[in-house]
Amino acid sequence: MTAQERKANYDVLIIGAGIAGMYMLHRLREIGLTTRVLEAGTDVGGTWYWNRYPGARFDSESYSYGYSFSKELLEEWEWSEHFSPQPENLRYCNFVADKFDLRRDMDFNSKVTAAHFDDDANLWTLETEDGRRRSGRFLITAIGVFAKPMMPAIDGIDSFKGEAYHTATWPHDPVSFAGKRVGVIGTGATAVQLIQEVAKTAAHLNVFQRTPNWCAPLHNRPITAEEQQEIKASYDEIFKKCRASYAGFMHDSDRRRALQTDAAEREAFYEKLYGEPGFGIWMGNFRDVLVDEEANRTISEFVARKIRERVDDPAIADKLVPTNHGFGTRRVPMETRYYEVYNQDNVRLIDLRETPIERITETGIDTSADAHDLDMIVYATGFDAVTGGYSQMDIRGTGGQALTDKWADGVRTFLGLQVEGFPNMFTLVGPHNAASFCNIPRCIEQNVDWMADLMAKVKADGLARVESTADAEAEWTAHVHLMAQRMLFSKTNSWFTGINSNLEGRDQRSVLLYAGGAPGYRDKCDEVAAAGYAGMVLR
Ligand code: NAP
């Protein structure tokens, strides 16, 4: 077959029908490019489709999370709570899909297993699990940062005879905890949301904690009719605030420094933040707490005191206070009476640092100290985050080079949107992209709008091939590393640095996120575009 004969089925193939894939499709349609979205699930929603465990909800203010691109949509949709729960979030995704008639260009049950670039024809061919192939001139990945859930590597894990679930592949039918002996493994943001729910009805809940996290109160509540009107009237302001902030939230760092603030004033500020809804305590704190260890110690000590105040048994409180990392250097789980759960008679905290899990048996979990009989095990063990979604597909660029080989010694990208040697492929919310450390829809809209401008140019100029140069990639990657070094999170093990689970052989921290802030990132993307896509070759 000659290159001429290898014709594309579509102009663009998108992988993923979550928040990013849905909006990308909408924009590409406006441009007039034929587009197909391939989605592993049975419907739209991405993260809100998969993570349907009880307790799942936004940690961003609902009205700062929804799409901003359609005034009509903003007018029509009403959030019921300040931090909306998963069922409503999924309804929102469905509402958007219906409103913009998105599903007619989507294939569901279509998990992409391979994506290969044909160098002569400038064509991407994608294969799905069912063996079907589709080709497109351009490939846009919209797989998010949590496409690959991680099960822990524990002996005997398949032998358990009771119910077992991973939070990220939660069943569509309701799961009842009532009267059951439930074990939850993990204490990340997911587990913290889930544990609060399980503790309400389970006969007994065992929480298997390896590393405690610094959690902060969410202070969620319903949105009143009056607030609803105010929210609708102030959308421009809300999005403007998000646009100016470091990570796309309604909260941005305080210009004062903890270390230059009088102790009483500092304490009062921490108290205020602890009493306010949402991520203010993380994203709206003194400007030095996430970059300076001494400053960080002041907020860590404050939150530790709060934990001790809220947990009755000092020995249990001790186990819940993190000792190996400072506040905010891992993702802060948001909670509603999480710490009080450990005052309940039906809840037990098992510290795996003292008594590690030895094996899972037919009837429960054996630690080095006890055999815990369980009816249900919930794995809230997280993800092979950021890059796992890419490495689970066989992605090959020019000369058959595998993306996993290209990234074997560390991720390299241009703007977190392109990889040299992988022409015509773009990674929305990819590694090294500000969207991977952001109130994601805010950064998704930036990513998608930038992509849409580029694709409009592709159409107008009849371009066949767009790729970044090795120099541009090296320069961006060095910049991403430099930005990460400033942050305390880069000195901590978590999914931010690629170490969050029993990932085989993963003992080196990686630089996966862009820590230079969303506004700076947006400026850089705009500069590249304004300079005729400097750092990229357009043919
Ligand atoms: P995670 O933060 O990576 O937490 C995984 C947990 O499982 C950790 O406590 C980890 O312990 C534990 N774990 C893993 N393997 C284990 C093993 N073999 N034995 C014992 N414990 C083990 O994952 P996540 O909680 O799913 O959260 C991931 C991210 O999703 C969050 O950081 C957040 O960005 C996002 N999320 C967002 C929302 C929201 O917006 N509302 C809600 C939930 C999650 P170690 O810490 O010791 O590794």
XYZ file of C-alpha atoms and ligand atoms in Angstrom:
587
model
C 0.000 0.000 0.000
C 1.416 3.411 -0.896
C 1.226 6.422 1.388
C -1.409 7.844 -0.948
C -3.585 4.800 -0.383
C -3.280 4.936 3.386
C -6.088 7.382 3.933
C -7.200 8.672 7.289
C -10.660 7.795 8.547
C -10.695 11.060 10.466
C -8.819 14.314 10.713
C -8.445 13.855 14.447
C -8.739 10.973 16.870
C -9.189 11.807 20.544
C -8.620 9.278 23.304
C -10.937 9.854 26.265
C -14.448 11.273 26.702
C -13.866 13.079 29.985
C -13.873 16.825 30.595
C -10.947 17.372 28.173
C -12.059 15.050 25.366
C -15.601 16.408 25.366
C -14.540 20.028 25.025
C -11.835 19.204 22.459
C -14.417 17.482 20.285
C -16.727 20.476 20.555
C -13.952 22.876 19.447
C -12.758 20.674 16.579
C -16.284 20.428 15.246
C -16.506 24.208 15.182
C -13.329 24.249 13.094
C -14.842 21.691 10.735
C -12.440 18.808 11.354
C -13.811 15.276 11.301
C -13.175 13.881 14.745
C -13.790 10.621 16.590
C -13.476 10.124 20.324
C -12.519 6.664 21.587
C -13.540 5.977 25.169
C -12.953 2.857 27.274
C -16.080 3.415 29.397
C -19.683 3.035 28.384
C -20.390 6.768 28.501
C -18.901 10.226 28.988
C -17.465 11.684 32.199
C -13.895 10.392 32.538
C -12.824 10.679 36.152
C -16.471 11.160 37.261
C -17.517 8.108 35.282
C -14.908 5.812 36.834
C -14.514 7.106 40.401
C -18.066 6.546 41.618
C -17.205 5.363 45.125
C -19.444 6.717 47.907
C -18.144 10.047 49.184
C -16.518 11.106 45.883
C -17.018 14.802 45.287
C -15.286 17.961 44.055
C -12.623 19.481 46.248
C -12.873 22.613 44.082
C -15.842 24.959 44.445
C -18.422 23.496 42.037
C -18.914 26.798 40.187
C -15.154 27.100 39.630
C -15.010 23.586 38.180
C -17.634 23.580 35.391
C -16.869 24.638 31.823
C -16.692 28.375 31.262
C -16.910 28.382 27.471
C -20.708 28.597 27.103
C -22.727 31.370 28.748
C -25.860 29.401 27.991
C -24.525 26.356 29.800
C -23.549 28.484 32.806
C -27.038 29.904 32.878
C -28.806 26.550 32.513
C -26.839 24.402 34.946
C -27.265 24.697 38.712
C -24.937 23.073 41.223
C -26.693 21.966 44.375
C -23.708 22.038 46.747
C -20.592 24.164 47.087
C -18.570 20.963 46.573
C -20.710 18.806 44.361
C -20.907 15.011 44.780
C -19.958 12.517 42.054
C -23.502 11.585 40.920
C -24.234 15.241 40.214
C -20.856 15.719 38.528
C -21.588 12.816 36.225
C -25.063 14.251 35.524
C -23.341 17.484 34.563
C -21.068 15.661 32.080
C -24.146 13.986 30.593
C -25.968 17.306 30.436
C -23.066 18.808 28.469
C -22.874 15.777 26.170
C -26.615 16.066 25.455
C -26.600 19.815 25.041
C -23.783 19.795 22.485
C -24.814 16.462 20.977
C -21.347 15.054 21.581
C -22.073 11.337 21.637
C -22.647 11.017 17.892
C -18.876 11.385 17.382
C -17.876 9.042 20.185
C -17.215 5.307 20.322
C -17.695 3.825 23.787
C -16.343 0.464 24.993
C -13.317 1.344 22.903
C -10.226 1.018 25.044
C -7.197 2.001 23.003
C -4.388 -0.535 23.259
C -2.038 0.786 20.579
C -1.336 3.945 18.603
C 1.231 3.802 15.818
C 2.465 6.638 13.624
C 3.016 6.048 9.927
C 5.941 8.257 8.987
C 5.306 8.232 5.229
C 1.593 8.878 5.363
C 1.644 11.149 8.459
C -1.098 9.075 9.930
C -1.900 7.676 13.349
C -3.524 4.239 13.500
C -5.218 3.313 16.746
C -6.181 -0.174 17.766
C -8.827 -0.841 20.394
C -9.191 -3.861 22.679
C -11.760 -5.414 20.324
C -9.161 -5.431 17.533
C -10.780 -2.572 15.598
C -8.539 -0.052 13.879
C -9.159 3.582 13.061
C -6.786 6.109 11.605
C -6.506 9.834 11.945
C -4.086 12.493 10.759
C -3.793 13.840 14.273
C -3.988 12.176 17.666
C -5.005 14.057 20.790
C -4.831 12.226 24.102
C -7.350 13.351 26.716
C -6.755 10.574 29.220
C -6.207 12.708 32.308
C -3.663 11.905 34.987
C -5.448 8.963 36.590
C -6.095 6.569 33.697
C -4.318 3.639 35.320
C -5.541 2.495 38.759
C -3.025 0.612 40.881
C -3.739 -2.543 42.796
C -1.147 -3.210 45.481
C 1.259 -6.108 45.086
C 0.191 -8.136 48.119
C 0.542 -11.904 48.366
C -2.729 -13.780 48.066
C -4.656 -10.781 46.735
C -6.739 -12.952 44.398
C -7.664 -15.463 47.067
C -10.093 -13.246 48.987
C -13.630 -14.669 48.781
C -15.541 -11.586 49.928
C -16.416 -8.425 47.990
C -13.401 -6.495 46.668
C -13.333 -3.155 44.855
C -10.840 -0.593 43.661
C -12.256 2.900 44.113
C -11.432 3.841 40.509
C -13.367 0.934 39.002
C -16.316 1.127 41.363
C -19.430 -0.882 40.342
C -22.337 0.940 38.712
C -24.803 -0.853 40.992
C -25.013 0.378 44.591
C -22.631 -1.209 47.093
C -23.867 -1.493 50.673
C -21.531 -1.384 53.664
C -24.379 -1.844 56.137
C -23.631 -4.437 58.775
C -20.431 -5.544 57.034
C -16.844 -5.838 58.197
C -15.005 -3.592 55.761
C -11.272 -3.065 55.250
C -10.022 0.017 53.400
C -6.413 0.037 52.220
C -5.020 3.530 51.686
C -5.445 6.971 53.229
C -5.086 9.314 50.237
C -7.690 11.855 49.085
C -9.916 9.066 47.772
C -9.783 6.931 50.912
C -10.456 9.925 53.146
C -13.674 10.697 51.229
C -14.722 7.050 51.241
C -13.888 6.259 54.884
C -16.248 8.987 56.090
C -19.091 7.200 54.288
C -18.206 3.607 55.156
C -17.935 4.453 58.855
C -21.579 5.533 58.898
C -23.052 2.071 58.306
C -20.361 -0.615 58.454
C -20.526 -3.022 61.373
C -16.796 -2.654 61.560
C -14.266 -0.650 59.552
C -10.542 -1.353 59.551
C -8.460 1.391 57.954
C -5.086 0.095 56.799
C -2.826 3.138 56.781
C 0.724 3.123 55.480
C 1.339 6.878 55.384
C -0.927 9.393 57.097
C -1.780 12.526 55.121
C -2.453 16.087 56.235
C -6.206 16.447 55.751
C -8.191 19.678 56.054
C -11.915 20.387 56.507
C -13.927 20.904 53.321
C -16.824 22.793 54.962
C -19.269 21.770 52.257
C -22.921 22.846 52.346
C -25.891 23.206 49.995
C -26.105 26.248 47.740
C -29.110 28.373 48.662
C -31.406 29.890 46.044
C -29.999 33.299 46.833
C -26.408 32.070 46.452
C -27.388 30.453 43.162
C -28.352 33.848 41.777
C -25.152 35.419 43.094
C -23.041 32.675 41.555
C -24.686 33.086 38.166
C -24.205 36.818 38.307
C -20.517 36.533 39.181
C -19.236 33.845 36.807
C -16.995 36.343 34.992
C -15.394 37.291 38.276
C -15.032 33.661 39.412
C -13.248 32.637 36.221
C -11.107 35.755 36.269
C -9.976 34.870 39.781
C -9.177 31.301 38.755
C -7.331 32.535 35.683
C -5.045 34.718 37.778
C -4.294 32.098 40.411
C -1.330 29.738 40.565
C -3.334 26.533 40.099
C -6.667 27.646 38.652
C -8.514 27.682 41.972
C -10.503 30.458 43.589
C -7.720 30.508 46.186
C -4.317 32.004 45.570
C -1.345 32.399 47.860
C -1.233 35.238 50.353
C 1.549 37.706 49.556
C 2.803 37.601 53.161
C 5.403 35.112 54.341
C 4.738 32.883 57.344
C 8.218 33.508 58.664
C 7.876 37.273 58.498
C 4.481 37.304 60.158
C 4.042 37.799 63.861
C 3.198 34.492 65.616
C -0.224 35.632 66.839
C -1.203 36.987 63.420
C 0.037 33.795 61.787
C -1.996 31.645 64.167
C -5.108 33.756 63.516
C -4.617 33.383 59.766
C -4.239 29.590 60.029
C -7.344 29.463 62.212
C -9.271 31.459 59.609
C -8.099 29.212 56.763
C -8.950 26.058 58.742
C -12.467 27.381 59.250
C -13.059 28.289 55.600
C -14.316 26.058 52.787
C -12.088 24.418 50.227
C -8.432 24.579 49.341
C -7.695 27.998 50.886
C -5.488 26.402 53.532
C -3.408 24.746 50.792
C -3.534 27.129 47.852
C -4.326 30.374 49.664
C -1.763 30.122 52.427
C 1.346 32.245 53.058
C 3.519 32.304 49.958
C 6.445 30.524 51.631
C 4.710 27.487 53.166
C 5.033 25.269 50.092
C 8.613 26.260 49.300
C 10.370 26.812 52.639
C 10.745 24.016 55.180
C 10.792 26.315 58.171
C 7.624 28.106 57.038
C 6.030 24.790 56.261
C 6.741 23.585 59.784
C 4.523 26.364 61.187
C 1.431 25.223 59.272
C 2.230 21.533 59.851
C 2.394 22.138 63.606
C -0.912 23.995 63.471
C -2.690 21.186 61.617
C -1.103 18.559 63.889
C -2.621 20.367 66.870
C -6.021 20.312 65.174
C -5.768 16.578 64.569
C -4.877 15.987 68.223
C -7.814 18.125 69.331
C -10.238 16.179 67.197
C -9.102 12.618 67.968
C -9.921 11.419 71.493
C -7.204 8.794 71.889
C -3.744 10.442 71.832
C -2.119 7.199 70.642
C -4.420 7.116 67.598
C -3.910 10.835 66.980
C -0.160 10.176 66.954
C -0.587 7.681 64.149
C -2.702 10.138 62.143
C -0.151 12.939 62.246
C 2.264 12.717 59.313
C 5.925 12.630 60.260
C 7.700 12.129 56.942
C 6.396 15.126 54.993
C 5.082 18.606 55.638
C 1.578 19.957 55.150
C 0.657 20.461 51.495
C 3.694 18.713 50.063
C 1.348 15.914 49.000
C -2.187 16.504 47.743
C -4.242 17.622 50.769
C -7.258 15.317 51.211
C -10.364 17.326 52.049
C -12.577 15.918 54.773
C -15.845 16.185 56.634
C -15.502 14.799 60.138
C -12.780 12.389 58.950
C -10.745 12.564 62.145
C -13.853 12.082 64.320
C -14.406 8.743 62.563
C -11.528 7.396 64.662
C -13.505 8.163 67.827
C -16.216 5.708 66.743
C -16.367 2.254 68.331
C -16.814 0.555 64.959
C -13.607 1.984 63.460
C -10.041 0.814 63.950
C -6.873 2.336 62.530
C -4.182 -0.160 61.645
C -0.753 1.383 61.279
C 1.045 -0.595 58.593
C 4.372 0.940 59.541
C 4.126 -0.950 62.841
C 2.316 -4.037 61.589
C 2.664 -4.439 57.797
C 0.247 -6.448 55.694
C 1.719 -9.890 55.145
C -0.922 -11.425 52.929
C -4.521 -11.391 51.866
C -6.345 -14.607 52.606
C -9.713 -16.078 51.670
C -11.266 -14.398 54.682
C -9.427 -11.120 55.145
C -6.107 -9.387 55.673
C -3.234 -10.725 57.756
C -0.848 -8.185 59.202
C 2.263 -9.083 61.146
C 0.147 -8.786 64.312
C -3.405 -9.969 63.532
C -5.704 -11.776 61.141
C -8.501 -9.330 60.253
C -11.656 -11.116 59.094
C -13.509 -9.045 56.513
C -16.603 -9.165 54.309
C -15.247 -6.511 51.954
C -11.873 -5.050 50.982
C -11.715 -1.647 49.304
C -8.491 -0.774 47.536
C -8.122 3.009 47.693
C -4.559 2.505 46.555
C -4.400 5.182 43.887
C -2.937 5.267 40.441
C 0.150 4.916 38.349
C -0.469 8.612 37.888
C 0.327 10.939 35.004
C 2.400 8.588 32.814
C 0.680 5.256 33.614
C -2.159 5.978 31.193
C 0.376 6.403 28.383
C 2.532 3.413 29.229
C -0.461 1.067 29.241
C -0.894 1.792 25.510
C 1.672 0.781 22.908
C 2.372 4.271 21.532
C 4.955 4.405 18.748
C 6.246 7.442 16.922
C 8.744 7.870 14.081
C 10.884 4.833 13.310
C 8.655 2.712 15.553
C 10.084 4.312 18.702
C 8.004 3.420 21.757
C 6.959 6.294 24.013
C 7.899 4.180 27.033
C 11.444 3.871 25.641
C 11.620 7.573 24.924
C 10.629 8.260 28.534
C 12.641 5.405 30.070
C 15.167 7.812 31.631
C 12.594 10.461 32.488
C 9.729 12.249 30.826
C 10.616 14.742 28.100
C 8.011 16.987 26.501
C 7.492 20.309 24.835
C 4.959 22.350 26.861
C 3.573 19.106 28.267
C 1.608 18.973 25.030
C 3.979 17.398 22.522
C 6.780 14.859 22.418
C 9.611 15.089 19.916
C 9.562 12.045 17.626
C 5.785 11.716 17.932
C 4.529 14.061 15.212
C 0.871 15.053 15.133
C 0.326 13.709 18.653
C -0.740 16.073 21.445
C -1.211 15.344 25.116
C -3.915 17.399 26.840
C -3.256 17.438 30.597
C -0.053 15.549 29.772
C 3.021 15.263 31.966
C 4.880 18.600 32.348
C 1.649 20.433 31.599
C 0.260 22.957 34.093
C -3.083 21.150 33.853
C -1.692 18.186 35.775
C -1.424 20.425 38.878
C -4.521 22.541 38.547
C -8.223 22.924 39.138
C -8.253 20.729 36.081
C -11.145 22.078 33.942
C -9.692 25.578 34.124
C -6.398 24.347 32.698
C -8.154 21.949 30.327
C -9.936 24.867 28.697
C -6.569 26.596 28.217
C -5.032 23.425 26.739
C -7.987 22.821 24.437
C -8.270 26.437 23.263
C -4.565 26.468 22.427
C -4.935 23.165 20.553
C -7.997 24.442 18.721
C -6.043 27.482 17.463
C -3.286 25.209 16.250
C -5.737 22.856 14.555
C -7.486 25.788 12.880
C -4.101 26.728 11.442
C -3.538 23.124 10.367
C -6.797 23.287 8.450
C -6.324 26.771 7.004
C -2.737 26.147 5.871
C -3.320 22.539 4.799
C -0.603 21.255 7.139
C 0.184 17.556 7.136
C 2.663 17.352 9.973
C 3.316 19.224 13.196
C 6.130 18.288 15.555
C 8.312 19.839 18.175
C 12.088 20.032 17.885
C 14.533 18.221 20.146
C 15.970 21.581 21.267
C 12.576 22.982 22.233
C 11.790 19.803 24.118
C 15.116 19.848 25.980
C 14.635 23.497 26.921
C 11.074 22.988 28.221
C 12.049 19.858 30.131
C 14.919 21.698 31.826
C 12.546 24.523 32.742
C 10.024 22.053 34.207
C 12.775 20.502 36.351
C 13.908 23.914 37.547
C 10.365 24.891 38.555
C 9.877 21.606 40.434
C 13.077 22.040 42.435
C 11.655 25.120 44.139
C 8.752 23.186 45.569
C 8.865 21.081 48.729
C 6.609 18.505 47.052
C 9.502 17.479 44.815
C 11.298 16.205 47.956
C 8.347 14.011 48.968
C 7.094 10.644 47.753
C 3.603 10.841 46.262
C 1.918 10.575 42.898
C 3.226 14.099 42.242
C 6.706 12.583 42.028
C 5.718 9.217 40.604
C 6.116 7.245 43.831
C 2.762 6.418 45.296
C 2.375 2.720 45.452
C 4.050 -0.608 45.032
C 5.176 0.312 41.550
C 7.748 -2.301 40.675
C 11.260 -0.895 40.655
C 10.033 2.705 41.042
C 12.345 4.178 43.639
C 13.533 7.346 41.916
C 11.347 10.439 42.101
C 10.353 11.833 38.725
C 9.424 15.300 37.581
C 5.909 14.814 36.230
C 4.129 18.079 36.988
C 4.651 21.647 35.870
C 5.083 23.681 39.038
C 5.602 27.089 37.462
C 1.930 28.001 37.826
C -0.965 28.153 35.396
C -0.615 31.854 34.434
C 3.070 31.474 33.530
C 2.301 28.317 31.629
C -0.476 30.020 29.678
C 1.863 32.912 28.806
C 4.484 30.495 27.544
C 1.933 28.664 25.363
C 0.688 31.994 24.016
C 4.240 33.138 23.250
C 4.918 29.941 21.326
C 1.755 30.429 19.254
C 2.379 34.155 18.684
C 5.859 33.365 17.384
C 4.379 31.088 14.710
C 4.640 28.020 16.945
C 8.281 28.539 17.827
C 9.926 25.269 18.796
C 7.691 23.346 16.416
C 8.054 22.439 12.776
C 4.868 22.826 10.742
C 4.813 21.258 7.294
P -3.117 8.282 46.441
O -3.142 9.655 46.914
O -1.976 7.839 45.630
O -3.287 7.359 47.713
C -3.121 5.981 47.636
C -3.122 5.437 49.029
O -2.981 4.032 48.979
C -1.986 5.967 49.870
O -2.442 6.150 51.166
C -0.965 4.845 49.775
O -0.048 4.808 50.824
C -1.886 3.660 49.816
N -1.281 2.446 49.295
C -0.900 2.176 48.032
N -0.384 0.943 47.968
C -0.435 0.432 49.199
C -0.049 -0.791 49.769
N 0.516 -1.740 49.046
N -0.249 -0.983 51.077
C -0.814 -0.009 51.817
N -1.198 1.158 51.354
C -1.004 1.372 50.057
O -4.429 7.952 45.576
P -5.901 8.540 45.751
O -6.261 8.659 47.149
O -6.768 7.742 44.851
O -5.782 9.991 45.193
C -5.098 10.254 43.965
C -5.428 11.651 43.532
O -6.736 11.688 42.969
C -5.497 12.682 44.632
O -4.261 13.087 45.093
C -6.257 13.770 43.936
O -5.440 14.524 43.102
C -7.249 12.970 43.117
N -8.527 12.947 43.845
C -9.308 14.037 43.691
C -10.471 14.123 44.362
C -11.285 15.356 44.176
O -10.954 16.255 43.456
N -12.348 15.516 44.814
C -10.872 13.100 45.212
C -10.057 11.999 45.355
C -8.866 11.925 44.666
P 1.350 5.578 50.689
O 1.006 7.021 50.854
O 2.169 5.032 51.779
O 1.883 5.277 49.317
